[in-house]
Tab-separated table of C-alpha atoms and ligand atoms in Angstrom:
chain	number	residue	atom	x	y	z
O	1	MET	CA	-13.854	-27.278	19.108
O	2	ASN	CA	-12.154	-24.250	20.334
O	3	PHE	CA	-11.060	-21.709	18.297
O	4	LYS	CA	-7.411	-21.217	17.948
O	5	MET	CA	-7.590	-17.613	17.040
O	6	LYS	CA	-9.921	-15.232	17.052
O	7	MET	CA	-9.683	-12.643	14.078
O	8	ASN	CA	-11.001	-9.608	15.436
O	9	GLU	CA	-7.482	-10.144	16.538
O	10	TYR	CA	-6.358	-9.301	13.576
O	11	GLY	CA	-8.486	-7.026	12.569
O	12	TRP	CA	-11.920	-8.086	11.261
O	13	ASN	CA	-14.415	-6.075	12.200
O	14	GLU	CA	-18.090	-4.486	11.295
O	15	TYR	CA	-17.123	-4.027	8.014
O	16	PHE	CA	-15.913	-6.971	6.764
O	17	ASN	CA	-18.413	-8.955	8.552
O	18	THR	CA	-21.619	-6.309	6.301
O	19	CYS	CA	-18.887	-8.051	2.904
O	20	TRP	CA	-19.053	-11.427	4.327
O	21	GLU	CA	-22.483	-11.358	5.331
O	22	LYS	CA	-23.373	-10.485	1.079
O	23	ILE	CA	-20.806	-12.814	-0.201
O	24	TYR	CA	-22.357	-15.696	2.337
O	25	GLY	CA	-25.534	-14.413	3.367
O	26	ILE	CA	-25.002	-14.733	7.453
O	27	LYS	CA	-22.369	-12.713	9.422
O	28	TRP	CA	-19.551	-14.670	10.850
O	29	SER	CA	-19.282	-14.945	14.541
O	30	ASP	CA	-16.078	-17.484	16.873
O	31	ALA	CA	-18.651	-16.644	19.261
O	32	ASP	CA	-20.372	-19.540	19.249
O	33	GLU	CA	-17.169	-21.663	18.663
O	34	THR	CA	-19.785	-23.555	15.747
O	35	LEU	CA	-17.144	-25.946	13.698
O	36	VAL	CA	-17.552	-24.341	10.347
O	37	GLU	CA	-15.316	-24.758	6.553
O	38	HIS	CA	-16.428	-22.021	5.109
O	39	CYS	CA	-14.516	-18.671	6.631
O	40	PRO	CA	-12.272	-15.287	7.122
O	41	ALA	CA	-8.979	-15.522	6.622
O	42	ARG	CA	-6.574	-13.010	6.483
O	43	ILE	CA	-3.549	-12.817	4.319
O	44	VAL	CA	0.098	-13.248	6.160
O	45	SER	CA	2.656	-13.369	3.084
O	46	ASP	CA	2.196	-14.607	-0.981
O	47	HIS	CA	4.707	-17.508	-2.034
O	48	GLY	CA	3.556	-17.426	-5.503
O	49	LYS	CA	1.458	-20.476	-5.753
O	50	LYS	CA	0.235	-20.454	-2.557
O	51	MET	CA	-0.282	-17.729	0.111
O	52	LYS	CA	0.585	-18.025	4.379
O	53	LEU	CA	-3.067	-17.151	6.281
O	54	VAL	CA	-3.622	-16.739	9.137
O	55	THR	CA	-7.772	-18.929	9.749
O	56	PRO	CA	-8.978	-19.299	13.283
O	57	TYR	CA	-7.596	-22.739	12.633
O	58	GLY	CA	-4.384	-21.256	13.181
O	59	GLU	CA	-2.172	-20.549	10.481
O	60	VAL	CA	-2.535	-22.767	7.275
O	61	LEU	CA	-1.144	-22.837	4.010
O	62	GLY	CA	-3.847	-21.710	0.951
O	63	THR	CA	-4.766	-22.083	-2.703
O	64	ARG	CA	-6.176	-19.977	-4.540
O	65	HIS	CA	-9.603	-21.889	-5.914
O	66	ALA	CA	-9.425	-23.387	-9.374
O	67	ASN	CA	-11.912	-20.439	-10.919
O	68	GLU	CA	-10.808	-18.341	-13.607
O	69	GLN	CA	-11.912	-15.533	-11.567
O	70	ILE	CA	-10.093	-16.288	-8.370
O	71	LEU	CA	-7.024	-16.974	-10.185
O	72	GLU	CA	-6.577	-13.717	-12.109
O	73	GLN	CA	-7.945	-12.101	-8.548
O	74	GLN	CA	-5.212	-9.211	-7.363
O	75	MET	CA	-4.783	-10.314	-3.849
O	76	ALA	CA	-1.587	-8.543	-1.235
O	77	ALA	CA	-0.123	-9.127	2.349
O	78	GLY	CA	-2.909	-8.445	4.660
O	79	ASP	CA	-6.268	-9.261	2.162
O	80	TRP	CA	-8.926	-10.624	3.358
O	81	VAL	CA	-10.502	-13.931	2.278
O	82	GLY	CA	-13.335	-16.357	2.213
O	83	VAL	CA	-11.626	-19.514	2.746
O	84	MET	CA	-12.562	-23.562	3.003
O	85	MET	CA	-11.070	-25.190	5.102
O	86	ILE	CA	-9.713	-28.754	3.783
O	87	ASN	CA	-7.456	-31.450	5.015
O	88	GLY	CA	-9.044	-31.929	8.697
O	89	TYR	CA	-8.555	-27.846	8.639
O	90	THR	CA	-4.983	-27.969	8.351
O	91	GLU	CA	-5.221	-26.129	4.503
O	92	ALA	CA	-7.514	-23.934	2.872
O	93	ILE	CA	-8.582	-23.127	-0.364
O	94	ILE	CA	-9.192	-19.758	-1.004
O	95	GLN	CA	-12.527	-18.763	-2.362
O	96	ASN	CA	-13.116	-15.076	-2.464
O	97	VAL	CA	-11.301	-11.952	-1.746
O	98	LEU	CA	-13.316	-9.284	0.248
O	99	PRO	CA	-12.926	-5.591	-0.955
O	100	ARG	CA	-10.763	-3.855	0.691
O	101	GLN	CA	-10.780	-1.587	2.888
O	102	THR	CA	-7.850	0.588	2.234
O	103	LYS	CA	-4.621	-0.013	-0.487
O	104	PHE	CA	-1.743	1.256	-0.976
O	105	SER	CA	-1.096	0.389	-4.853
O	106	ARG	CA	1.246	0.998	-7.107
O	107	ALA	CA	1.912	1.175	-11.082
O	108	ALA	CA	3.608	-2.378	-11.027
O	109	ALA	CA	7.281	-2.786	-12.574
O	110	GLY	CA	7.088	-3.669	-16.241
O	111	ILE	CA	5.563	-2.721	-19.747
O	112	GLU	CA	2.245	-3.493	-19.067
O	113	VAL	CA	-0.047	-0.845	-17.541
O	114	LYS	CA	-1.043	-3.167	-13.684
O	115	GLU	CA	-1.735	-2.023	-10.627
O	116	GLN	CA	0.582	-3.972	-7.947
O	117	VAL	CA	-1.831	-3.616	-4.185
O	118	VAL	CA	2.028	-3.362	-1.895
O	119	ALA	CA	-0.770	-3.158	1.193
O	120	ALA	CA	-4.096	-4.205	1.748
O	121	ASN	CA	-6.326	-3.310	4.513
O	122	VAL	CA	-3.709	-1.120	6.533
O	123	ASP	CA	-4.895	1.193	9.298
O	124	THR	CA	-2.278	3.152	9.450
O	125	ILE	CA	1.298	3.031	7.010
O	126	PHE	CA	4.131	4.100	8.366
O	127	LEU	CA	6.502	5.900	5.400
O	128	ILE	CA	9.853	5.198	6.367
O	129	GLN	CA	12.868	7.842	5.461
O	130	SER	CA	16.462	7.168	7.344
O	131	LEU	CA	18.469	10.407	8.763
O	132	ASN	CA	20.986	10.031	7.504
O	133	LYS	CA	21.933	9.969	3.231
O	134	ASP	CA	17.965	8.660	2.878
O	135	PHE	CA	16.318	11.613	3.423
O	136	ASN	CA	14.634	13.175	0.717
O	137	MET	CA	11.800	15.669	0.850
O	138	LYS	CA	10.965	14.885	-2.584
O	139	ARG	CA	10.581	11.308	-1.963
O	140	LEU	CA	8.452	11.643	0.768
O	141	ASP	CA	6.452	14.229	-0.715
O	142	ARG	CA	5.463	10.648	-3.487
O	143	TYR	CA	5.052	9.102	-0.602
O	144	LEU	CA	2.597	11.306	0.656
O	145	VAL	CA	0.685	11.270	-1.847
O	146	GLY	CA	0.174	7.513	-2.272
O	147	ALA	CA	-0.393	7.156	1.259
O	148	TRP	CA	-3.272	9.458	1.373
O	149	GLU	CA	-4.447	8.180	-1.309
O	150	SER	CA	-4.894	4.485	0.456
O	151	GLY	CA	-7.030	5.931	2.425
O	152	ALA	CA	-4.609	4.610	5.535
O	153	LEU	CA	-3.679	7.105	8.042
O	154	PRO	CA	0.372	8.897	7.255
O	155	VAL	CA	2.462	8.597	9.256
O	156	VAL	CA	6.347	9.800	9.082
O	157	VAL	CA	8.905	7.902	10.643
O	158	LEU	CA	12.285	8.760	10.495
O	159	THR	CA	15.183	6.741	11.415
O	160	LYS	CA	18.501	6.231	12.589
O	161	ALA	CA	18.740	9.299	14.419
O	162	ASP	CA	21.828	8.635	16.523
O	163	LEU	CA	23.542	9.415	13.085
O	164	CYS	CA	21.960	12.846	12.383
O	165	ASP	CA	23.107	15.689	14.062
O	166	ASP	CA	20.310	18.125	12.755
O	167	PHE	CA	17.441	15.336	13.404
O	168	GLU	CA	15.472	18.535	14.603
O	169	ALA	CA	15.688	20.654	11.771
O	170	LYS	CA	14.633	17.919	9.283
O	171	LYS	CA	11.738	17.181	11.267
O	172	ALA	CA	9.974	20.960	11.081
O	173	LYS	CA	10.755	20.880	7.538
O	174	VAL	CA	9.283	17.837	7.401
O	175	GLU	CA	6.217	18.924	9.277
O	176	ASP	CA	5.885	22.420	7.376
O	177	ALA	CA	5.282	20.417	4.035
O	178	ALA	CA	3.190	17.550	5.203
O	179	PRO	CA	0.106	19.359	8.056
O	180	GLY	CA	-1.154	17.512	9.932
O	181	VAL	CA	1.027	14.901	9.210
O	182	GLU	CA	2.197	13.317	12.412
O	183	VAL	CA	6.758	12.949	12.273
O	184	HIS	CA	8.490	10.676	14.736
O	185	VAL	CA	12.089	10.960	15.095
O	186	VAL	CA	13.662	7.162	15.983
O	187	SER	CA	16.419	5.541	16.446
O	188	ASN	CA	17.017	1.428	16.490
O	189	LEU	CA	20.057	1.567	18.213
O	190	THR	CA	19.353	3.690	21.134
O	191	GLY	CA	15.269	3.019	20.842
O	192	GLU	CA	15.131	6.287	21.488
O	193	GLY	CA	11.244	7.423	20.103
O	194	ILE	CA	10.591	3.973	19.979
O	195	GLU	CA	7.576	3.865	22.905
O	196	SER	CA	6.024	6.745	20.897
O	197	LEU	CA	4.939	4.283	18.407
O	198	ARG	CA	3.532	1.783	20.362
O	199	LYS	CA	0.067	4.127	19.863
O	200	TYR	CA	-0.434	2.949	16.197
O	201	PHE	CA	-0.682	-0.761	17.478
O	202	SER	CA	-3.382	-1.699	19.158
O	203	VAL	CA	-5.392	-4.876	19.080
O	204	GLY	CA	-6.605	-5.265	15.838
O	205	LYS	CA	-4.631	-2.440	14.080
O	206	THR	CA	-2.023	-3.049	11.414
O	207	VAL	CA	0.553	-0.673	10.414
O	208	ALA	CA	2.796	-0.932	7.275
O	209	LEU	CA	6.288	-0.188	6.895
O	210	LEU	CA	7.145	1.297	3.308
O	211	GLY	CA	10.389	3.099	2.569
O	212	SER	CA	13.787	2.609	1.014
O	213	SER	CA	16.123	-0.653	1.186
O	214	GLY	CA	17.760	-0.254	4.061
O	215	VAL	CA	16.491	2.022	6.188
O	216	GLY	CA	14.969	-0.133	9.379
O	217	LYS	CA	11.946	-0.913	8.450
O	218	SER	CA	12.963	-4.562	9.389
O	219	THR	CA	14.684	-3.554	12.610
O	220	LEU	CA	12.107	-1.699	13.225
O	221	VAL	CA	9.363	-4.507	13.397
O	222	ASN	CA	12.439	-6.299	15.793
O	223	SER	CA	12.215	-3.214	18.135
O	224	LEU	CA	9.001	-3.051	18.700
O	225	MET	CA	9.166	-7.095	19.445
O	226	GLY	CA	12.111	-7.044	21.732
O	227	GLU	CA	12.972	-9.383	19.395
O	228	ILE	CA	14.627	-10.805	16.084
O	229	VAL	CA	12.155	-11.706	13.988
O	230	LEU	CA	12.949	-10.157	10.929
O	231	LYS	CA	16.340	-10.842	8.862
O	232	THR	CA	18.245	-7.223	8.845
O	233	GLN	CA	21.038	-6.707	6.821
O	234	ASP	CA	23.658	-3.589	6.767
O	235	ILE	CA	23.402	-1.082	3.855
O	236	ARG	CA	26.104	-1.233	1.765
O	237	GLU	CA	29.429	1.039	2.931
O	238	GLY	CA	29.822	2.425	-0.856
O	239	ASP	CA	26.674	4.572	-1.548
O	240	SER	CA	24.585	3.468	1.533
O	241	LYS	CA	22.332	1.878	-0.175
O	242	GLY	CA	20.494	-1.234	1.208
O	243	ARG	CA	20.823	-4.504	-0.235
O	244	HIS	CA	17.006	-4.994	-0.433
O	245	THR	CA	16.831	-7.251	2.875
O	246	THR	CA	13.556	-8.279	2.396
O	247	THR	CA	12.040	-9.957	-0.383
O	248	HIS	CA	8.702	-10.294	0.174
O	249	ARG	CA	6.020	-8.196	2.642
O	250	GLU	CA	4.727	-10.079	5.864
O	251	LEU	CA	1.920	-9.211	8.197
O	252	VAL	CA	3.972	-10.000	11.374
O	253	LYS	CA	1.283	-9.707	14.959
O	254	LEU	CA	3.377	-7.842	18.230
O	255	SER	CA	3.246	-9.045	21.220
O	256	CYS	CA	1.502	-6.294	22.029
O	257	GLY	CA	-0.947	-6.462	20.016
O	258	GLY	CA	-1.916	-5.229	16.191
O	259	MET	CA	-0.206	-6.385	13.132
O	260	VAL	CA	2.709	-4.367	11.133
O	261	LEU	CA	2.997	-5.324	7.791
O	262	ASP	CA	7.457	-5.144	6.625
O	263	THR	CA	7.595	-4.771	3.446
O	264	PRO	CA	10.546	-5.292	1.161
O	265	GLY	CA	12.498	-1.598	0.284
O	266	MET	CA	10.444	0.201	-3.002
O	267	ARG	CA	13.292	1.565	-5.504
O	268	THR	CA	10.952	4.184	-6.642
O	269	LEU	CA	7.650	4.655	-5.741
O	270	ALA	CA	4.887	5.039	-9.522
O	271	LEU	CA	1.336	6.149	-8.398
O	272	TRP	CA	-1.253	4.312	-9.877
O	273	GLU	CA	-3.387	6.247	-8.506
O	274	ALA	CA	-3.305	10.221	-6.972
O	275	ASP	CA	-6.378	12.778	-7.253
O	276	GLU	CA	-7.423	12.390	-3.563
O	277	GLY	CA	-3.778	12.042	-2.485
O	278	MET	CA	-2.386	15.162	-4.520
O	279	GLU	CA	-5.405	17.109	-3.363
O	280	LYS	CA	-4.161	16.198	0.361
O	281	GLN	CA	-0.967	16.703	-0.836
O	282	PHE	CA	-0.735	19.916	-2.248
O	283	GLY	CA	-4.168	21.571	-1.585
O	284	ASP	CA	-2.370	24.505	-1.301
O	285	ILE	CA	-0.415	24.793	-4.225
O	286	GLU	CA	-4.045	24.009	-6.347
O	287	GLU	CA	-5.631	26.320	-4.520
O	288	LEU	CA	-2.758	28.679	-5.701
O	289	ILE	CA	-2.790	27.489	-9.145
O	290	LYS	CA	-6.784	28.706	-9.379
O	291	THR	CA	-5.161	32.908	-8.247
O	292	CYS	CA	-4.047	32.502	-11.822
O	293	ARG	CA	-4.914	34.874	-14.074
O	294	PHE	CA	-4.836	32.745	-16.996
O	295	ASN	CA	-6.958	29.350	-16.876
O	296	ASN	CA	-3.749	28.122	-19.374
O	297	CYS	CA	-1.220	29.529	-16.974
O	298	THR	CA	1.853	27.906	-17.942
O	299	HIS	CA	3.528	29.227	-14.504
O	300	ASP	CA	6.413	29.872	-15.688
O	301	ASN	CA	6.839	34.316	-16.200
O	302	GLU	CA	2.872	34.411	-17.295
O	303	PRO	CA	1.878	37.812	-15.713
O	304	GLY	CA	-0.643	37.431	-12.716
O	305	CYS	CA	0.413	33.348	-11.863
O	306	GLY	CA	-0.642	32.791	-8.563
O	307	ILE	CA	1.796	30.634	-8.405
O	308	ARG	CA	5.177	32.771	-9.233
O	309	LYS	CA	3.832	35.374	-6.463
O	310	ALA	CA	3.771	32.464	-3.997
O	311	LEU	CA	7.160	31.283	-4.871
O	312	ASN	CA	8.541	34.671	-4.689
O	313	GLN	CA	6.608	35.690	-1.119
O	314	GLY	CA	8.202	32.132	0.040
O	315	VAL	CA	4.797	30.875	0.595
O	316	ILE	CA	5.233	27.626	-1.326
O	317	ASP	CA	8.318	25.602	-1.206
O	318	ALA	CA	10.316	25.630	-4.277
O	319	VAL	CA	11.023	21.386	-4.033
O	320	LYS	CA	7.130	21.268	-2.975
O	321	TRP	CA	6.624	22.855	-5.710
O	322	GLU	CA	8.979	20.619	-7.955
O	323	SER	CA	7.661	18.103	-6.405
O	324	TRP	CA	4.123	18.346	-7.659
O	325	LYS	CA	4.555	19.359	-11.453
O	326	LYS	CA	7.070	16.033	-11.820
O	327	LEU	CA	3.901	13.578	-10.185
O	328	GLN	CA	1.151	15.915	-12.083
O	329	LYS	CA	3.312	14.804	-15.538
O	330	GLU	CA	3.684	11.787	-14.510
O	331	MET	CA	-0.023	11.368	-13.776
O	332	ARG	CA	-0.929	12.832	-17.282
O	333	PHE	CA	1.354	10.204	-18.599
O	334	LEU	CA	-0.225	7.230	-16.865
O	335	ASP	CA	-3.958	8.216	-17.339
O	336	ALA	CA	-2.783	8.768	-21.000
O	337	LYS	CA	-1.373	5.243	-20.602
O	338	LYS	CA	-4.492	3.765	-19.038
O	339	SER	CA	-6.723	5.005	-21.782
O	340	HIS	CA	-5.192	3.546	-24.194
O	341	LYS	CA	-5.139	-0.270	-22.720
O	342	ILE	CA	-9.134	0.183	-22.016
O	343	ARG	CA	-9.227	0.958	-25.588
O	344	SER	CA	-6.978	-1.898	-26.856
O	345	MET	CA	-9.180	-4.019	-24.252
O	346	GLU	CA	-12.742	-2.993	-25.532
O	347	LYS	CA	-11.518	-3.754	-29.392
O	348	GLN	CA	-9.880	-7.254	-28.208
O	349	SER	CA	-13.263	-7.983	-26.251
O	350	VAL	CA	-15.335	-7.072	-29.775
O	351	LYS	CA	-13.147	-9.300	-31.987
O	352	LYS	CA	-13.490	-11.828	-29.245
O	353	TYR	CA	-17.356	-11.192	-29.988
O	354	ALA	CA	-17.434	-11.271	-33.143
O	355	ARG	CA	-15.438	-14.767	-33.608
O	356	PRO	CA	-18.110	-17.138	-32.414
O	357	MET	CA	-21.218	-15.094	-34.329
O	358	LYS	CA	-19.229	-15.780	-37.576
O	359	SER	CA	-17.791	-18.967	-36.545
O	360	LYS	CA	-21.275	-20.148	-35.654
O	361	THR	CA	-22.252	-19.197	-39.691
O	362	VAL	CA	-20.083	-21.481	-40.804
O	363	ALA	CA	-21.250	-24.049	-38.842
O	364	ARG	CA	-24.426	-23.635	-40.539
O	365	ASP	CA	-23.532	-23.053	-43.476
O	366	TYR	CA	-22.077	-26.595	-43.527
U	1	LIG	N1	22.534	3.094	13.173
U	1	LIG	C1	21.567	2.539	13.393
U	1	LIG	N2	21.395	1.275	11.865
U	1	LIG	C2	20.208	1.422	11.924
U	1	LIG	C3	18.935	1.500	12.706
U	1	LIG	N3	17.803	0.825	11.758
U	1	LIG	C4	18.187	-0.124	11.267
U	1	LIG	N4	19.788	0.255	11.277
U	1	LIG	C5	20.980	-0.952	11.194
U	1	LIG	O1	20.347	-0.582	8.982
U	1	LIG	C6	20.609	-1.263	8.585
U	1	LIG	C7	18.990	-1.585	7.505
U	1	LIG	O2	18.555	-2.188	8.054
U	1	LIG	P1	17.151	-3.085	7.593
U	1	LIG	O3	15.922	-3.251	8.637
U	1	LIG	O4	17.674	-4.077	6.969
U	1	LIG	O5	16.865	-2.265	6.533
U	1	LIG	P2	14.660	-2.531	5.894
U	1	LIG	O6	14.854	-1.258	5.173
U	1	LIG	O7	14.187	-3.248	6.007
U	1	LIG	O8	15.877	-3.239	4.512
U	1	LIG	P3	15.037	-3.242	3.148
U	1	LIG	O9	14.795	-4.682	3.704
U	1	LIG	O10	15.927	-4.532	1.971
U	1	LIG	O11	14.080	-3.094	2.639
U	1	LIG	C8	20.852	-2.534	9.068
U	1	LIG	O12	22.215	-2.450	9.691
U	1	LIG	C9	20.783	-1.674	11.175
U	1	LIG	O13	20.761	-2.151	11.679
U	1	LIG	C10	19.026	2.806	13.073
U	1	LIG	O14	18.057	3.261	13.641
U	1	LIG	N5	20.309	3.460	13.826
U	2	LIG	MG1	13.473	-4.924	5.905
U	3	LIG	ZN1	0.053	30.501	-12.994
């Protein structure tokens, strides 16, 4: 039996193999080509009840095992899962989700305080903005915090260079705001800069594309493929906003090796966790705060405020400072909501625990 797909080409590595061994008691190897029922698979796209998976036996549809834990577990495109092949190796039952090496999460929309994993196990994250109407430094700060937090390497990609006269100035602004982050200017129309992105797509590596609708994420996948594999659509004339053309996250294997995870444009990115990300993106600001004379400095007009001094001297950028304040406030609010949720869950579990005890006593009395 020849395996159709080599999992290494889809990003399988020593990290996942060690996780695999802990669950299955033996390392996964496709070298000996023995027919096995249990094998690793990667989620290509999530279609609700069914997931498209890439397995050693080819691309198949998978369903979750009817175990409560698996039914409730969050799964996302890019996740590595342990499956049992059924129906002559044409379908799969998902039995385990392997611990993620990296994950880009956001707070799910809606009233429930919940994490939503947007991209799992990606090596690089392209934070995409277009150089015409979409360019926004505060939004970029937010995405950079999320990307640093994910554990993957952030790279900024500015698209639609053909529609912008001053892209050098915008590029310099981003480089200033994100030291150490590579910034690429590209045009899907003229092909400018596309080749400079190839280095991120070596065999087994995954790049996620994140950004607002209409910035050209799916078009970039088509540019990299050299053919149309994903649907794209014109942005709206009136306000230059995208039309939310891509509706689900999907992993695409490029012919040159490497994979790309295209995602639907995000309206807003509500961060889920940000401690490390904030430190990475705003390290200079966090250091300056330590220099304020008063511990409880509000950085408005207290004497000896390190932030005010830095702002006046142009050491830090006013936009970046605004970003920090906004994100800091947002994360404090989210932390309060998370603690509230934990407390109410604890209360519920106390009630749950109390109930059977009570009914047992009642049962005995009768
Ligand atoms: N001029 C110009 N147009 C581009 C470029 N890249 C993409 N476009 C156009 O921008 C529009 C939106 O592109 P998409 O690739 O659908 O955008 P998207 O980011 O995938 O949008 P969603 O799927 O809605 O998130 C299309 O009409 C593309 O042809 C570019 O570099 N230059
Ligand atoms: Mg798209
Ligand atoms: Zn201060």
